[in-house]
Tab-separated table of C-alpha atoms in Angstrom:
chain	number	residue	atom	x	y	z
A	985	MET	CA	-6.686	15.474	15.666
A	986	THR	CA	-5.045	17.376	17.051
A	987	HIS	CA	-1.926	16.562	18.807
A	988	LEU	CA	0.929	18.595	20.976
A	989	ILE	CA	4.034	19.156	21.978
A	990	ARG	CA	4.030	21.462	24.911
A	991	HIS	CA	6.372	22.523	26.998
A	992	ARG	CA	7.195	25.385	30.096
A	993	LEU	CA	9.634	28.032	30.094
A	994	ILE	CA	9.544	28.578	33.518
A	995	GLY	CA	13.029	30.257	34.082
A	996	TYR	CA	13.701	31.314	30.782
A	997	PRO	CA	14.835	34.651	29.617
A	998	GLN	CA	11.840	36.709	27.727
A	999	THR	CA	14.868	36.461	24.182
A	1000	SER	CA	15.238	32.913	24.735
A	1001	ILE	CA	11.314	32.413	25.240
A	1002	LEU	CA	11.413	34.841	21.592
A	1003	ALA	CA	13.873	32.360	19.888
A	1004	LEU	CA	12.831	29.386	20.977
A	1005	THR	CA	9.359	30.879	19.326
A	1006	TYR	CA	10.730	31.673	15.648
A	1007	ALA	CA	12.581	27.924	15.846
A	1008	CYS	CA	9.651	26.349	16.876
A	1009	VAL	CA	7.629	28.322	13.605
A	1010	VAL	CA	10.341	27.414	11.540
A	1011	LEU	CA	10.310	23.520	12.575
A	1012	ALA	CA	5.957	24.603	12.002
A	1013	LYS	CA	6.787	26.004	8.944
A	1014	ARG	CA	8.203	22.768	7.196
A	1015	SER	CA	6.136	20.248	9.304
A	1016	HIS	CA	3.020	22.762	7.681
A	1017	TYR	CA	1.817	23.019	11.275
A	1018	SER	CA	0.662	25.450	13.757
A	1019	LEU	CA	1.999	27.875	16.525
A	1020	VAL	CA	0.505	29.211	19.719
A	1021	HIS	CA	2.830	31.134	22.100
A	1022	SER	CA	1.256	32.671	24.899
A	1023	HIS	CA	2.827	33.884	28.083
A	1024	GLN	CA	4.968	31.212	29.327
A	1025	ARG	CA	3.539	28.832	27.535
A	1026	LEU	CA	4.503	26.795	23.701
A	1027	THR	CA	2.081	25.489	22.693
A	1028	LEU	CA	3.352	23.828	19.132
A	1029	SER	CA	-0.591	22.291	17.499
A	1030	LEU	CA	0.170	19.392	15.290
A	1031	GLN	CA	-2.380	19.750	13.317
A	1032	ARG	CA	-3.693	17.583	9.659
A	1033	PRO	CA	-3.707	20.750	6.708
A	1034	ALA	CA	-7.612	21.402	5.907
A	1035	ARG	CA	-7.321	19.866	2.980
A	1036	VAL	CA	-6.259	16.105	4.107
A	1037	HIS	CA	-6.290	13.789	1.234
A	1038	TYR	CA	-4.567	10.887	2.657
A	1039	SER	CA	-2.799	8.919	5.535
A	1040	TYR	CA	-0.998	5.992	6.241
A	1041	PRO	CA	-2.386	3.991	9.750
A	1042	ASN	CA	1.170	2.832	9.353
A	1043	TYR	CA	1.859	5.553	10.523
A	1044	ARG	CA	-0.521	7.128	13.113
A	1045	ILE	CA	0.867	9.037	16.008
A	1046	ALA	CA	-1.035	8.293	19.660
A	1047	GLN	CA	-3.485	10.129	20.099
A	1048	SER	CA	-2.428	12.548	23.492
A	1049	GLY	CA	-0.308	14.936	24.091
A	1050	PHE	CA	3.369	14.946	24.081
A	1051	VAL	CA	5.952	16.364	26.237
A	1052	VAL	CA	9.217	17.800	25.211
A	1053	ASP	CA	12.687	16.889	26.769
A	1054	ALA	CA	15.326	18.814	27.929
A	1055	SER	CA	17.633	18.050	25.122
A	1056	THR	CA	14.749	18.867	22.223
A	1057	VAL	CA	14.490	22.148	23.299
A	1058	SER	CA	18.154	22.795	23.453
A	1059	HIS	CA	18.854	21.287	20.237
A	1060	TRP	CA	15.754	23.653	18.845
A	1061	ARG	CA	18.287	27.019	20.645
A	1062	ARG	CA	21.429	25.069	18.914
A	1063	THR	CA	19.631	25.265	14.887
A	1064	LEU	CA	18.471	28.745	16.256
A	1065	ALA	CA	22.157	29.685	16.519
A	1066	CYS	CA	23.604	28.076	13.927
A	1067	GLY	CA	21.562	28.587	11.113
A	1068	TYR	CA	18.746	25.963	10.921
A	1069	GLY	CA	19.912	22.756	10.551
A	1070	GLY	CA	23.659	23.577	11.380
A	1071	ASN	CA	24.708	25.542	7.452
A	1072	ALA	CA	22.893	29.296	7.306
A	1073	THR	CA	23.540	28.201	2.866
A	1074	SER	CA	23.402	24.789	2.914
A	1075	GLY	CA	20.147	23.629	1.825
A	1076	ARG	CA	17.596	20.244	3.156
A	1077	PRO	CA	18.816	17.546	0.677
A	1078	ARG	CA	15.707	16.065	-1.731
A	1079	GLY	CA	14.425	12.970	0.141
A	1080	HIS	CA	16.022	13.216	2.928
A	1081	VAL	CA	14.662	14.344	6.553
A	1082	ALA	CA	16.860	17.097	8.468
A	1083	ASP	CA	18.093	15.989	11.738
A	1084	SER	CA	15.819	19.181	12.972
A	1085	ASN	CA	12.468	17.609	12.383
A	1086	SER	CA	12.662	14.203	14.394
A	1087	ILE	CA	11.787	15.004	18.036
A	1088	THR	CA	11.751	12.197	20.991
A	1089	CYS	CA	8.052	12.288	22.612
A	1090	PHE	CA	6.222	10.741	25.588
A	1091	SER	CA	3.092	9.085	24.964
A	1092	SER	CA	0.376	8.696	27.920
A	1093	GLU	CA	-1.081	6.002	25.534
A	1094	GLN	CA	2.685	4.379	25.616
A	1095	GLY	CA	2.737	3.667	29.292
A	1096	SER	CA	6.849	4.853	29.895
A	1097	SER	CA	8.222	4.158	26.291
A	1098	ARG	CA	9.994	6.520	24.426
A	1099	GLN	CA	10.453	7.254	20.575
A	1100	ASN	CA	11.418	9.031	17.278
A	1101	ILE	CA	8.727	10.688	15.883
A	1102	ASN	CA	9.115	11.855	12.048
A	1103	GLN	CA	7.949	15.426	10.699
A	1104	THR	CA	7.432	14.151	7.626
A	1105	PRO	CA	4.279	14.440	5.549
A	1106	SER	CA	4.270	10.315	5.396
A	1107	LYS	CA	1.081	10.941	2.774
A	1108	TRP	CA	3.973	11.941	0.584
A	1109	ALA	CA	6.537	8.784	1.453
A	1110	PHE	CA	7.763	5.870	-0.121
A	1111	LEU	CA	6.333	3.035	1.892
A	1112	PRO	CA	9.018	1.892	4.406
A	1113	ARG	CA	11.541	-0.889	3.743
A	1114	VAL	CA	13.064	-3.529	5.718
A	1115	VAL	CA	16.591	-2.171	5.306
A	1116	GLU	CA	20.158	-3.865	7.458
A	1117	HIS	CA	20.580	-4.203	10.815
A	1118	GLY	CA	16.741	-5.057	10.785
A	1119	GLY	CA	15.527	-0.761	10.203
A	1120	ASN	CA	13.198	1.152	8.361
A	1121	LYS	CA	13.877	3.294	5.924
A	1122	SER	CA	11.401	6.218	4.107
A	1123	ASP	CA	12.310	8.910	2.286
A	1124	LEU	CA	9.983	11.425	0.553
A	1125	ILE	CA	9.486	10.389	-3.614
A	1126	GLN	CA	11.264	13.350	-5.560
A	1127	ASN	CA	8.310	13.173	-8.822
A	1128	ILE	CA	5.268	12.420	-8.793
A	1129	LEU	CA	2.790	11.750	-12.554
A	1130	VAL	CA	-1.181	11.989	-11.902
A	1131	CYS	CA	-3.481	10.147	-14.284
A	1132	GLY	CA	-7.038	10.950	-15.390
A	1133	ASP	CA	-7.113	14.002	-13.074
A	1134	GLY	CA	-10.639	15.584	-14.035
A	1135	ASP	CA	-10.446	19.008	-14.428
A	1136	LEU	CA	-6.901	18.836	-12.232
A	1137	SER	CA	-8.709	20.022	-8.993
A	1138	PHE	CA	-6.369	17.034	-7.271
A	1139	SER	CA	-3.595	18.227	-8.572
A	1140	ALA	CA	-3.822	21.564	-7.932
A	1141	ASP	CA	-5.175	21.299	-4.344
A	1142	ILE	CA	-1.668	19.607	-3.548
A	1143	ALA	CA	0.501	21.991	-6.317
A	1144	GLU	CA	1.353	24.057	-3.631
A	1145	GLU	CA	2.252	21.255	-0.658
A	1146	LEU	CA	4.770	19.056	-2.937
A	1147	ASP	CA	6.724	22.640	-4.477
A	1148	SER	CA	6.882	23.489	-0.307
A	1149	LEU	CA	8.439	19.890	-0.090
A	1150	ARG	CA	10.517	19.854	-3.604
A	1151	ILE	CA	8.243	17.638	-5.287
A	1152	LYS	CA	8.474	18.076	-8.949
A	1153	LEU	CA	4.371	17.560	-9.943
A	1154	PHE	CA	3.206	15.968	-13.528
A	1155	ALA	CA	-0.319	16.248	-13.944
A	1156	THR	CA	-2.041	15.314	-17.115
A	1157	VAL	CA	-5.878	14.371	-18.160
A	1158	LEU	CA	-7.334	12.567	-21.604
A	1159	GLU	CA	-8.568	14.952	-23.919
A	1160	ASP	CA	-6.585	17.769	-25.323
A	1161	LYS	CA	-5.705	21.517	-24.270
A	1162	THR	CA	-8.836	22.510	-26.026
A	1163	THR	CA	-11.353	19.596	-25.096
A	1164	HIS	CA	-10.484	20.426	-21.731
A	1165	ARG	CA	-11.712	24.250	-21.857
A	1166	GLU	CA	-14.897	23.623	-23.007
A	1167	VAL	CA	-15.701	20.842	-20.698
A	1168	TYR	CA	-14.449	21.649	-17.358
A	1169	GLU	CA	-15.228	24.912	-15.741
A	1170	PHE	CA	-11.601	24.781	-14.071
A	1171	SER	CA	-9.870	24.233	-15.981
A	1172	ALA	CA	-7.808	26.913	-16.842
A	1173	SER	CA	-7.777	28.314	-13.478
A	1174	ASN	CA	-6.221	25.121	-12.468
A	1175	ALA	CA	-4.083	24.316	-15.162
A	1176	ASN	CA	-2.810	28.498	-14.252
A	1177	LYS	CA	-2.243	27.202	-9.879
A	1178	ILE	CA	-0.830	24.353	-10.731
A	1179	GLU	CA	2.492	25.790	-13.022
A	1180	SER	CA	2.385	29.058	-11.414
A	1181	TYR	CA	4.222	26.615	-8.288
A	1182	GLY	CA	6.704	25.372	-12.013
A	1183	HIS	CA	5.045	21.692	-11.528
A	1184	ASN	CA	3.802	20.629	-15.856
A	1185	VAL	CA	0.442	20.237	-17.136
A	1186	MET	CA	-0.103	17.742	-20.021
A	1187	PHE	CA	-3.151	16.995	-22.256
A	1188	GLY	CA	-4.053	14.227	-24.272
A	1189	VAL	CA	-2.513	11.743	-22.385
A	1190	ASP	CA	-3.053	8.176	-21.884
A	1191	ALA	CA	-3.191	6.358	-18.820
A	1192	THR	CA	-2.791	3.050	-20.561
A	1193	GLN	CA	0.447	4.498	-23.135
A	1194	LEU	CA	3.083	6.658	-20.415
A	1195	SER	CA	6.045	4.814	-22.081
A	1196	THR	CA	4.278	6.763	-25.683
A	1197	TYR	CA	4.878	10.335	-23.105
A	1198	PHE	CA	7.089	9.465	-20.832
A	1199	GLY	CA	9.085	5.758	-21.466
A	1200	THR	CA	11.778	4.710	-24.426
A	1201	ASP	CA	8.586	4.676	-26.706
A	1202	ARG	CA	9.752	8.458	-27.486
A	1203	GLY	CA	12.455	7.173	-29.621
A	1204	LYS	CA	15.829	5.445	-29.823
A	1205	LEU	CA	17.564	7.192	-28.386
A	1206	SER	CA	14.825	9.664	-25.844
A	1207	THR	CA	15.321	8.452	-21.691
A	1208	PRO	CA	12.373	7.143	-20.230
A	1209	ARG	CA	11.340	9.363	-17.165
A	1210	LEU	CA	11.084	7.560	-14.294
A	1211	PHE	CA	8.221	8.633	-11.296
A	1212	ASP	CA	8.819	7.769	-8.296
A	1213	ARG	CA	5.016	7.670	-7.846
A	1214	ILE	CA	1.772	7.981	-10.304
A	1215	GLN	CA	-1.279	8.073	-9.108
A	1216	PHE	CA	-5.029	6.996	-10.230
A	1217	ASN	CA	-7.677	8.019	-8.934
A	1218	PHE	CA	-11.506	6.660	-9.610
A	1219	PRO	CA	-10.029	5.173	-13.538
A	1220	HIS	CA	-13.801	4.107	-14.878
A	1221	TRP	CA	-14.030	3.394	-18.753
A	1222	ARG	CA	-16.286	6.415	-20.534
A	1223	GLY	CA	-19.750	6.326	-19.733
A	1224	LYS	CA	-22.283	3.146	-18.722
A	1225	ALA	CA	-19.522	0.732	-18.706
A	1226	ASN	CA	-19.342	-2.685	-16.832
A	1227	ASN	CA	-17.118	-4.600	-14.561
A	1228	ARG	CA	-15.128	-5.638	-17.360
A	1229	TYR	CA	-14.001	-2.629	-19.038
A	1230	ASN	CA	-12.914	-1.440	-15.709
A	1231	ARG	CA	-11.258	-4.849	-14.848
A	1232	GLN	CA	-9.913	-4.107	-18.581
A	1233	LEU	CA	-8.856	-0.158	-18.032
A	1234	LEU	CA	-7.201	-0.587	-14.762
A	1235	SER	CA	-4.993	-4.441	-15.876
A	1236	GLU	CA	-3.459	-1.800	-18.964
A	1237	PHE	CA	-2.973	1.205	-16.616
A	1238	LEU	CA	-0.841	-0.648	-14.235
A	1239	GLN	CA	0.895	-2.747	-17.191
A	1240	SER	CA	1.480	0.979	-18.398
A	1241	ALA	CA	2.183	2.508	-14.646
A	1242	SER	CA	4.553	0.495	-14.076
A	1243	SER	CA	6.994	0.317	-17.304
A	1244	VAL	CA	7.682	4.299	-16.264
A	1245	LEU	CA	8.048	3.550	-12.917
A	1246	SER	CA	11.264	4.042	-10.083
A	1247	HIS	CA	12.860	1.076	-8.254
A	1248	HIS	CA	11.711	2.183	-5.274
A	1249	GLY	CA	8.914	3.191	-7.056
A	1250	GLU	CA	4.496	2.783	-6.130
A	1251	ILE	CA	0.656	2.998	-8.276
A	1252	HIS	CA	-1.364	4.274	-6.081
A	1253	VAL	CA	-5.144	3.325	-7.304
A	1254	ALA	CA	-8.357	5.036	-5.216
A	1255	LEU	CA	-11.182	3.380	-5.622
A	1256	CYS	CA	-14.706	3.131	-4.748
A	1257	GLY	CA	-16.010	1.435	-1.490
A	1258	GLY	CA	-15.607	-2.576	-2.705
A	1259	GLN	CA	-14.395	-1.909	-6.015
A	1260	GLY	CA	-10.888	-3.015	-5.394
A	1261	GLY	CA	-12.115	-6.117	-3.594
A	1262	CYS	CA	-8.824	-6.866	-1.940
A	1263	SER	CA	-11.402	-6.653	1.113
A	1264	ALA	CA	-13.590	-9.157	0.234
A	1265	THR	CA	-15.361	-12.012	3.020
A	1266	THR	CA	-16.558	-13.978	-0.565
A	1267	LEU	CA	-15.727	-14.623	-3.430
A	1268	GLN	CA	-19.172	-13.885	-5.008
A	1269	GLU	CA	-17.710	-10.822	-3.430
A	1270	TRP	CA	-14.266	-10.941	-4.750
A	1271	ARG	CA	-16.021	-12.195	-8.328
A	1272	GLY	CA	-18.448	-8.968	-8.500
A	1273	SER	CA	-15.217	-6.304	-8.043
A	1274	TRP	CA	-12.515	-5.240	-9.768
A	1275	THR	CA	-10.249	-7.579	-8.838
A	1276	ALA	CA	-7.676	-5.184	-8.418
A	1277	SER	CA	-4.612	-7.026	-6.418
A	1278	LEU	CA	-4.907	-10.537	-9.048
A	1279	TYR	CA	-4.516	-7.540	-12.239
A	1280	GLY	CA	-1.360	-6.399	-9.909
A	1281	ALA	CA	0.145	-10.025	-10.559
A	1282	GLU	CA	-0.517	-10.427	-13.046
A	1283	HIS	CA	1.747	-7.273	-14.229
A	1284	GLY	CA	4.447	-8.457	-11.723
A	1285	LEU	CA	3.072	-6.266	-8.872
A	1286	LEU	CA	1.972	-6.974	-5.718
A	1287	LEU	CA	-0.588	-4.827	-3.252
A	1288	ALA	CA	2.364	-3.195	-0.499
A	1289	ASN	CA	-0.869	-1.245	1.580
A	1290	ALA	CA	-4.355	-0.310	1.621
A	1291	PHE	CA	-5.678	2.445	3.384
A	1292	PRO	CA	-8.797	5.058	3.012
A	1293	PHE	CA	-8.933	7.710	0.950
A	1294	ASP	CA	-10.170	10.786	1.799
A	1295	ALA	CA	-11.012	12.628	-1.424
A	1296	GLN	CA	-11.625	16.169	-0.556
A	1297	TYR	CA	-11.150	18.443	-4.047
A	1298	ARG	CA	-13.473	18.622	-6.457
A	1299	LEU	CA	-14.552	15.476	-7.574
A	1300	SER	CA	-15.174	16.651	-11.164
A	1301	SER	CA	-15.525	14.355	-13.716
A	1302	HIS	CA	-18.649	12.356	-13.685
A	1303	ARG	CA	-17.916	10.008	-17.355
A	1304	GLY	CA	-16.330	12.817	-19.224
A	1305	VAL	CA	-19.013	15.786	-18.701
A	1306	ASP	CA	-18.124	18.382	-15.622
A	1307	ARG	CA	-20.308	17.200	-12.471
A	1308	PRO	CA	-20.165	15.030	-9.763
A	1309	PHE	CA	-19.846	11.838	-8.548
A	1310	HIS	CA	-21.371	10.159	-5.150
A	1311	LEU	CA	-17.901	8.326	-3.941
A	1312	GLY	CA	-20.317	5.620	-1.528
A	1313	LYS	CA	-18.917	4.326	1.547
A	1314	ASP	CA	-15.345	3.327	2.048
A	1315	PRO	CA	-13.028	4.472	-0.804
A	1316	THR	CA	-9.444	3.049	-0.914
A	1317	MET	CA	-6.373	4.038	-2.009
A	1318	HIS	CA	-4.700	0.495	-2.706
A	1319	VAL	CA	-0.902	0.343	-3.859
A	1320	PHE	CA	0.953	-1.398	-5.892
A	1321	ILE	CA	5.083	-1.545	-6.026
A	1322	LYS	CA	7.520	-3.699	-7.578
A	1323	PRO	CA	8.536	-6.156	-5.264
A	1324	ASP	CA	12.166	-6.270	-3.733
A	1325	GLY	CA	11.371	-8.635	-0.528
A	1326	THR	CA	11.851	-5.177	1.436
A	1327	ILE	CA	7.132	-5.027	2.421
A	1328	ALA	CA	5.388	-7.421	3.263
A	1329	ALA	CA	1.599	-7.306	2.643
A	1330	SER	CA	-0.555	-7.331	5.148
A	1331	ARG	CA	-3.036	-10.685	5.820
A	1332	ASP	CA	-5.755	-8.660	4.843
A	1333	ILE	CA	-4.697	-7.499	1.907
A	1334	GLN	CA	-3.145	-10.548	0.539
A	1335	LEU	CA	-4.215	-12.649	-2.351
A	1336	CYS	CA	-3.349	-16.692	-2.389
A	1337	CYS	CA	-4.080	-19.043	-4.094
A	1338	ARG	CA	-5.759	-22.967	-3.252
A	1339	HIS	CA	-5.818	-26.307	-3.429
A	1340	GLU	CA	-5.104	-29.788	-1.754
A	1341	LEU	CA	-3.354	-32.593	-0.773
A	1342	HIS	CA	-4.129	-35.650	-0.350
A	1343	VAL	CA	-2.349	-38.307	1.596
A	1344	VAL	CA	-2.067	-41.644	2.704
A	1345	ILE	CA	-2.276	-42.318	6.286
A	1346	PRO	CA	-0.053	-45.075	7.197
A	1347	ASP	CA	-1.111	-47.913	9.181
A	1348	ASP	CA	1.882	-48.889	11.615
A	1349	ARG	CA	1.010	-44.591	13.100
A	1350	GLY	CA	4.413	-44.557	13.950
A	1351	GLU	CA	7.454	-43.285	12.233
A	1352	SER	CA	7.114	-42.298	7.678
A	1353	GLY	CA	10.415	-41.890	6.669
A	1354	ILE	CA	10.830	-38.195	8.543
A	1355	CYS	CA	7.595	-37.707	9.986
A	1356	PHE	CA	5.413	-39.220	12.610
A	1357	LEU	CA	2.225	-40.042	11.734
A	1358	ASP	CA	0.841	-36.643	14.558
A	1359	GLN	CA	3.144	-34.250	12.572
A	1360	ILE	CA	1.211	-35.507	9.307
A	1361	LEU	CA	-2.210	-35.177	11.525
A	1362	THR	CA	-1.873	-31.588	12.154
A	1363	GLY	CA	-0.327	-30.500	9.045
A	1364	ASN	CA	2.644	-29.706	10.412
A	1365	ALA	CA	5.575	-31.447	8.353
A	1366	ILE	CA	3.137	-31.086	5.097
A	1367	GLU	CA	3.200	-27.203	5.973
A	1368	ASN	CA	7.707	-27.651	6.679
A	1369	ILE	CA	8.453	-29.164	3.419
A	1370	ILE	CA	5.953	-27.189	1.471
A	1371	GLN	CA	7.057	-23.851	3.009
A	1372	THR	CA	10.933	-25.085	1.585
A	1373	ILE	CA	9.922	-24.788	-1.789
A	1374	ALA	CA	7.808	-22.028	-1.943
A	1375	PRO	CA	9.901	-18.790	-3.183
A	1376	ASP	CA	10.944	-16.764	-0.025
A	1377	GLY	CA	8.166	-14.329	0.723
A	1378	ILE	CA	5.804	-16.743	-0.369
A	1379	ARG	CA	3.837	-17.752	2.674
A	1380	VAL	CA	2.289	-21.150	2.997
A	1381	GLU	CA	-0.166	-21.855	5.363
A	1382	VAL	CA	-2.565	-25.992	6.132
A	1383	PRO	CA	-5.270	-24.026	8.000
A	1384	ALA	CA	-7.423	-27.111	7.546
A	1385	ARG	CA	-7.394	-30.817	7.119
A	1386	LYS	CA	-10.049	-33.598	7.612
A	1387	ILE	CA	-9.078	-37.909	7.439
A	1388	LEU	CA	-11.183	-40.046	5.899
A	1389	ASP	CA	-11.516	-43.024	7.000
A	1390	LEU	CA	-11.477	-46.652	4.922
A	1391	HIS	CA	-15.645	-46.004	4.069
A	1392	GLU	CA	-14.790	-42.974	2.344
A	1393	THR	CA	-12.184	-43.234	0.712
A	1394	HIS	CA	-13.405	-47.018	-0.784
A	1395	GLU	CA	-9.732	-48.157	-0.114
A	1396	GLY	CA	-7.404	-49.982	1.897
A	1397	ASN	CA	-6.682	-46.959	3.591
A	1398	ARG	CA	-7.384	-43.332	5.411
A	1399	ILE	CA	-6.797	-40.271	4.047
A	1400	ALA	CA	-5.707	-37.737	5.412
A	1401	VAL	CA	-6.981	-34.564	3.391
A	1402	PHE	CA	-4.656	-30.774	3.665
A	1403	LEU	CA	-5.388	-27.492	2.693
A	1404	VAL	CA	-2.843	-25.895	0.998
A	1405	VAL	CA	-2.507	-22.003	0.008
A	1406	TYR	CA	0.342	-19.412	-0.879
A	1407	CYS	CA	-0.578	-16.106	0.277
A	1408	SER	CA	0.630	-13.116	-1.778
A	1409	GLU	CA	3.469	-11.886	1.866
A	1410	ARG	CA	6.537	-10.003	0.204
A	1411	TYR	CA	5.641	-11.479	-3.679
A	1412	PRO	CA	2.934	-11.495	-5.360
A	1413	VAL	CA	0.144	-15.056	-6.241
A	1414	THR	CA	-0.443	-15.662	-9.691
A	1415	ARG	CA	-2.666	-18.943	-10.504
A	1416	SER	CA	0.413	-20.296	-12.595
A	1417	MET	CA	2.877	-19.638	-9.856
A	1418	ALA	CA	0.767	-21.353	-8.090
A	1419	GLU	CA	1.044	-24.636	-10.776
A	1420	LEU	CA	4.534	-24.849	-10.207
A	1421	TRP	CA	4.012	-24.839	-7.024
A	1422	ARG	CA	1.982	-27.616	-6.352
A	1423	ALA	CA	3.284	-29.748	-8.824
A	1424	ASN	CA	6.391	-29.411	-6.604
A	1425	ALA	CA	4.398	-29.500	-3.303
A	1426	GLU	CA	3.642	-33.049	-4.141
A	1427	LEU	CA	7.184	-33.715	-5.648
A	1428	GLU	CA	8.697	-33.433	-2.653
A	1429	VAL	CA	6.146	-35.087	-0.710
A	1430	GLY	CA	4.782	-38.149	-2.224
A	1431	LYS	CA	9.680	-38.691	-1.383
A	1432	VAL	CA	8.284	-38.195	2.241
A	1433	LEU	CA	4.481	-40.351	2.004
A	1434	PRO	CA	2.999	-41.586	-0.405
A	1435	LEU	CA	0.625	-39.988	-2.360
A	1436	ARG	CA	-3.282	-40.596	-3.542
A	1437	GLN	CA	-2.442	-40.822	-6.801
A	1438	ASN	CA	-5.486	-40.535	-8.027
A	1439	ARG	CA	-6.284	-36.890	-6.372
A	1440	VAL	CA	-2.373	-35.724	-7.818
A	1441	GLY	CA	-2.977	-33.471	-10.180
A	1442	ARG	CA	-5.416	-31.424	-9.782
A	1443	THR	CA	-5.362	-27.991	-10.379
A	1444	VAL	CA	-4.927	-24.548	-8.614
A	1445	SER	CA	-7.923	-22.483	-7.070
A	1446	HIS	CA	-8.040	-19.135	-8.624
A	1447	PRO	CA	-6.732	-16.259	-6.440
A	1448	PHE	CA	-8.889	-14.810	-4.182
A	1449	PRO	CA	-8.474	-12.632	-1.413
A	1450	TYR	CA	-7.525	-14.692	1.941
A	1451	PRO	CA	-9.536	-12.600	3.786
A	1452	ALA	CA	-11.955	-15.389	1.240
A	1453	LEU	CA	-10.294	-17.817	2.409
A	1454	HIS	CA	-11.435	-19.284	5.339
A	1455	PRO	CA	-15.597	-18.539	5.357
A	1456	GLU	CA	-14.570	-20.864	1.899
A	1457	ILE	CA	-13.616	-23.845	3.953
A	1458	LYS	CA	-15.538	-26.984	3.693
A	1459	TYR	CA	-14.458	-28.154	6.063
A	1460	HIS	CA	-12.876	-28.742	10.091
A	1461	THR	CA	-9.633	-29.187	11.152
A	1462	THR	CA	-10.277	-32.218	14.196
A	1463	GLY	CA	-7.765	-33.470	15.594
A	1464	PRO	CA	-5.842	-36.720	15.262
A	1465	THR	CA	-6.922	-39.851	16.042
A	1466	THR	CA	-5.444	-42.768	18.396
C-alpha cells in the first residue's frame, strides 16, 4: 500500500522548491522512503521497502493520502537552513527519533481528526509502553541477536538497514564455520555481507545455551552482554521430530534467551501457522501445538504480541540441509517480554486458567453479608471479590454460571456454580499461580458466602489460550431466579 504526502507548492520560488526537495530527500533517506518531484507538485511516496520482513499491526498507517500542513513545510525549510536537525555536527541520538521525523498528517479515513505519525520503521522499535501521564513510549532497539539463521540469509538481508539505523547485529548459527561452509552454498557470501556493515557473525552458537557465549557463564569477571531483541525464525528439531522435541527446543531457547535479555528487551520467535497455539479456538487444537505462551509463562515471560510474519528472505535450512522449506499458511511472529506492567497483551493471545466456585444460595433471597442475591446470581460480587486477591495485571472473569436446584444438588440448598477465569493481561499465568489464587478466592468468598464444601479445593485447569475459553463452557448463563 502506498501512502502519499502531498503539498502543492504554488507561489513558491523555484529556489525554495529545490531547497524543500532536498530537505524531503533527507527525510526520505532516513525513513527509507522514496521521493518524486514533478513540476509544482512534490510527492513523498511512503512505500514499504522491497523486502519487508514484518510490521506491527499496531503501527498501521491509515490507508489514504496525507496532506502536509504549512507548519510542517516551514519546519522542513528551517531544518534545511540550520544544517539538518538544528545542528550540522550533531548526530541522531541512538534509540531516539529526531523531531524532524515526526509530521502532522490528516487522513481522510479518520474524518477531520489529526494525529502525530512517527516515521521510524516500527519493526525495529520496542513495543509501546505506557509511561507517566498516560502516554506511550517506543524507542529503537540498539542491538539484535539472531539465532539459528540457516545460511545467514535473514541477517544478510537486514544488515544494511540495521547499519543505517545504527543497530548492532549479532548473527549466529549452530554449525561450526567449516561445516557451515560445506553445507550452505551462500554461507561465505552472506557472512561477508553481514561483516561488511560492521556486524558480527558467530558460528557454533547453541541457542539453548546463550549465557555460555554472552552471559556470566563466560567467566566470573565477564560482564554479560544483553540484547534488546533476540530473534529465532522457525526453530525446529534436527530431522523428523514430533511436538515433544520441538516444545523442548522452544522452552530451552526461551529460558536461555531470557538470561541475556535487556530490561525492556523482547524475544521474537517466528513459527509456522498454528504451531504457536496462541490463537487456538479449541483445546484439541491447543494440545496439538507447541504451546509457545505456556513455555514462555513458565520462564517468567509474557506473550505480549503476535502478528503475521512476512518471511521474504531465502528460506534455506530444512532440517540442517541447504534446501527451502514450506511455511504453510499464516506464519506468525510471537513477541515475549519480561513483564513490568507497562504492556498489556490483547485478549486473543492471553493465557488462562479456570476453575469452578460453588456457592450456597441464601434461603431468604435478601442480603447476605455485603452481597445481595441478584449480585450473587449475576456473578458481579464474586468477580469483584476475586479481582481484589488477584495480582495487578491478572484479569479475572466470571463468564458463565448456572443454578443447581434442590433435585440436582441432593442437598438442602440451591447452589450457584461460577466459572472463574484468570487471564494473563500484563503478567503471565501458570497453573501453580492459579492454584494459589483459587485458594485465596475460596478463602475470601467464604468469608461472605457459604461454599459447597465437597467442591472446595478442586484443582484449576491447565493453562489454555483465551480464544478456546467459550467453546469449552458446558453451560449457559441463566438469569436470576425469582
